[in-house]
Amino acid sequence: MTRVLLLGGTGDALAIARGLPAAHVYSLAGLGRVPADLACSVRVGGFGGIDGLVRYLRAEAITLVVDATHPYAAQMSRHAHAACAIARVPLWAVRRPAWQPQPSDDWREAADWQAITARIEPFRRPLFTLGREPLAHLDEIPPSQYWTVRCLEAHPGNERATIVDARGPFDLAGERALFDDARIDVVISKNSGGRATEAKLAVARERRLPVVMLARPVLPGAGRIFDDAASALDTLRHWLESNSET
Ligand code: NAP
């Protein structure tokens, strides 16, 4: 019997999960919404490191792992790679290609939080689209700056920061309005790739604003690597068929 463990937490993973029959498992860390309308089973929460994942793969008789986590969820990808090697389970991965700058873009790479704060020092109205990390630094906002932080968390902010609790996809009109309202003069972003959150880059381009891009973590290899959910799902369907899955 074949049994797929799909590691998710992204739109790509959810698209694959929607095509998975009941015998298979979609796994989430538990930070976001848990879909209730899938044919496959859904499990939520960490496995307990590499050892925990090895135990899970064996206990649940998993025969293929598909890593469709976010490109910055490097720990989960590394754990999946190590655990699959130990348990001798094949590993596939969806690795969304990074966004590429266009000739007129002013992108400045930053390796970590310290580098980000140095890069934005000359600016007054940064828009952070990095997730929760800036919330831990709200007490460090320099007097010359006012921050807008967009993340998946309701947070009151403070006198120097507004927190926008919003989930993508984001379109051009909405991003233009946000940039206008918050008077954004620099954007801080992960290089997530994909369509859902790239409109902010187009608005920065239109307005000739710099983008500080947090460097992508180095991810481990996989037996098969797909650029997008559609190609992963297509190959997965063929694999399930050829392994007598219905
Ligand atoms: P991470 O640093 O790579 O993982 C931290 C720990 O969370 C892992 O060691 C694992 O715990 C658990 N975990 C992560 N993904 C899991 C999954 N799909 N199923 C079960 N456990 C999981 O990940 P992160 O950056 O905190 O992101 C957490 C989740 O949010 C990921 O699933 C990712 O796809 C999603 N996400 C992340 C980002 C981002 O920017 N990082 C953006 C959008 C969505 P154990 O060691 O206990 O197994």
CSV table of N, CA and C in Angstrom, one decimal, residues 171-177 179-180 187 198-209:
chain,number,residue,atom,x,y,z
A,171,ASP,N,-3.6,41.9,-4.3
A,171,ASP,CA,-3.5,42.4,-5.7
A,171,ASP,C,-2.9,43.8,-5.8
A,172,LEU,N,-2.7,44.2,-7.0
A,172,LEU,CA,-2.1,45.5,-7.3
A,172,LEU,C,-2.8,46.7,-6.6
A,173,ALA,N,-4.1,46.7,-6.8
A,173,ALA,CA,-4.9,47.8,-6.3
A,173,ALA,C,-4.8,47.9,-4.8
A,174,GLY,N,-4.9,46.8,-4.1
A,174,GLY,CA,-4.8,46.8,-2.7
A,174,GLY,C,-3.4,47.2,-2.2
A,175,GLU,N,-2.4,46.7,-2.9
A,175,GLU,CA,-1.0,47.1,-2.5
A,175,GLU,C,-0.8,48.6,-2.7
A,176,ARG,N,-1.3,49.1,-3.8
A,176,ARG,CA,-1.1,50.5,-4.1
A,176,ARG,C,-1.7,51.3,-3.0
A,177,ALA,N,-2.9,50.9,-2.6
A,177,ALA,CA,-3.6,51.6,-1.5
A,177,ALA,C,-2.9,51.6,-0.2
A,179,PHE,N,0.4,51.1,0.2
A,179,PHE,CA,1.6,52.0,0.1
A,179,PHE,C,1.3,53.5,0.2
A,180,ASP,N,0.1,53.9,-0.4
A,180,ASP,CA,-0.3,55.3,-0.2
A,180,ASP,C,-0.7,55.6,1.2
A,187,VAL,N,10.5,48.5,1.2
A,187,VAL,CA,9.8,47.3,1.4
A,187,VAL,C,10.8,46.2,1.9
A,198,GLU,N,3.4,38.8,-4.9
A,198,GLU,CA,4.4,39.5,-5.7
A,198,GLU,C,4.0,40.9,-6.1
A,199,ALA,N,2.7,41.2,-5.9
A,199,ALA,CA,2.2,42.6,-6.3
A,199,ALA,C,3.0,43.7,-5.6
A,200,LYS,N,3.4,43.5,-4.4
A,200,LYS,CA,4.1,44.5,-3.7
A,200,LYS,C,5.4,44.9,-4.4
A,201,LEU,N,6.0,43.9,-5.1
A,201,LEU,CA,7.2,44.2,-5.8
A,201,LEU,C,6.9,45.0,-7.1
A,202,ALA,N,5.8,44.8,-7.7
A,202,ALA,CA,5.4,45.6,-8.8
A,202,ALA,C,5.1,47.0,-8.4
A,203,VAL,N,4.5,47.2,-7.2
A,203,VAL,CA,4.3,48.6,-6.7
A,203,VAL,C,5.6,49.3,-6.4
A,204,ALA,N,6.5,48.5,-5.7
A,204,ALA,CA,7.8,49.1,-5.4
A,204,ALA,C,8.5,49.6,-6.7
A,205,ARG,N,8.3,48.7,-7.8
A,205,ARG,CA,9.0,49.0,-9.1
A,205,ARG,C,8.4,50.3,-9.7
A,206,GLU,N,7.0,50.4,-9.7
A,206,GLU,CA,6.3,51.6,-10.2
A,206,GLU,C,6.8,52.8,-9.5
A,207,ARG,N,7.1,52.7,-8.2
A,207,ARG,CA,7.4,53.9,-7.4
A,207,ARG,C,8.9,54.1,-7.2
A,208,ARG,N,9.6,53.2,-7.8
A,208,ARG,CA,11.1,53.2,-7.7
A,208,ARG,C,11.6,53.2,-6.3
A,209,LEU,N,10.9,52.3,-5.5
A,209,LEU,CA,11.3,52.2,-4.1
A,209,LEU,C,12.2,50.9,-3.9
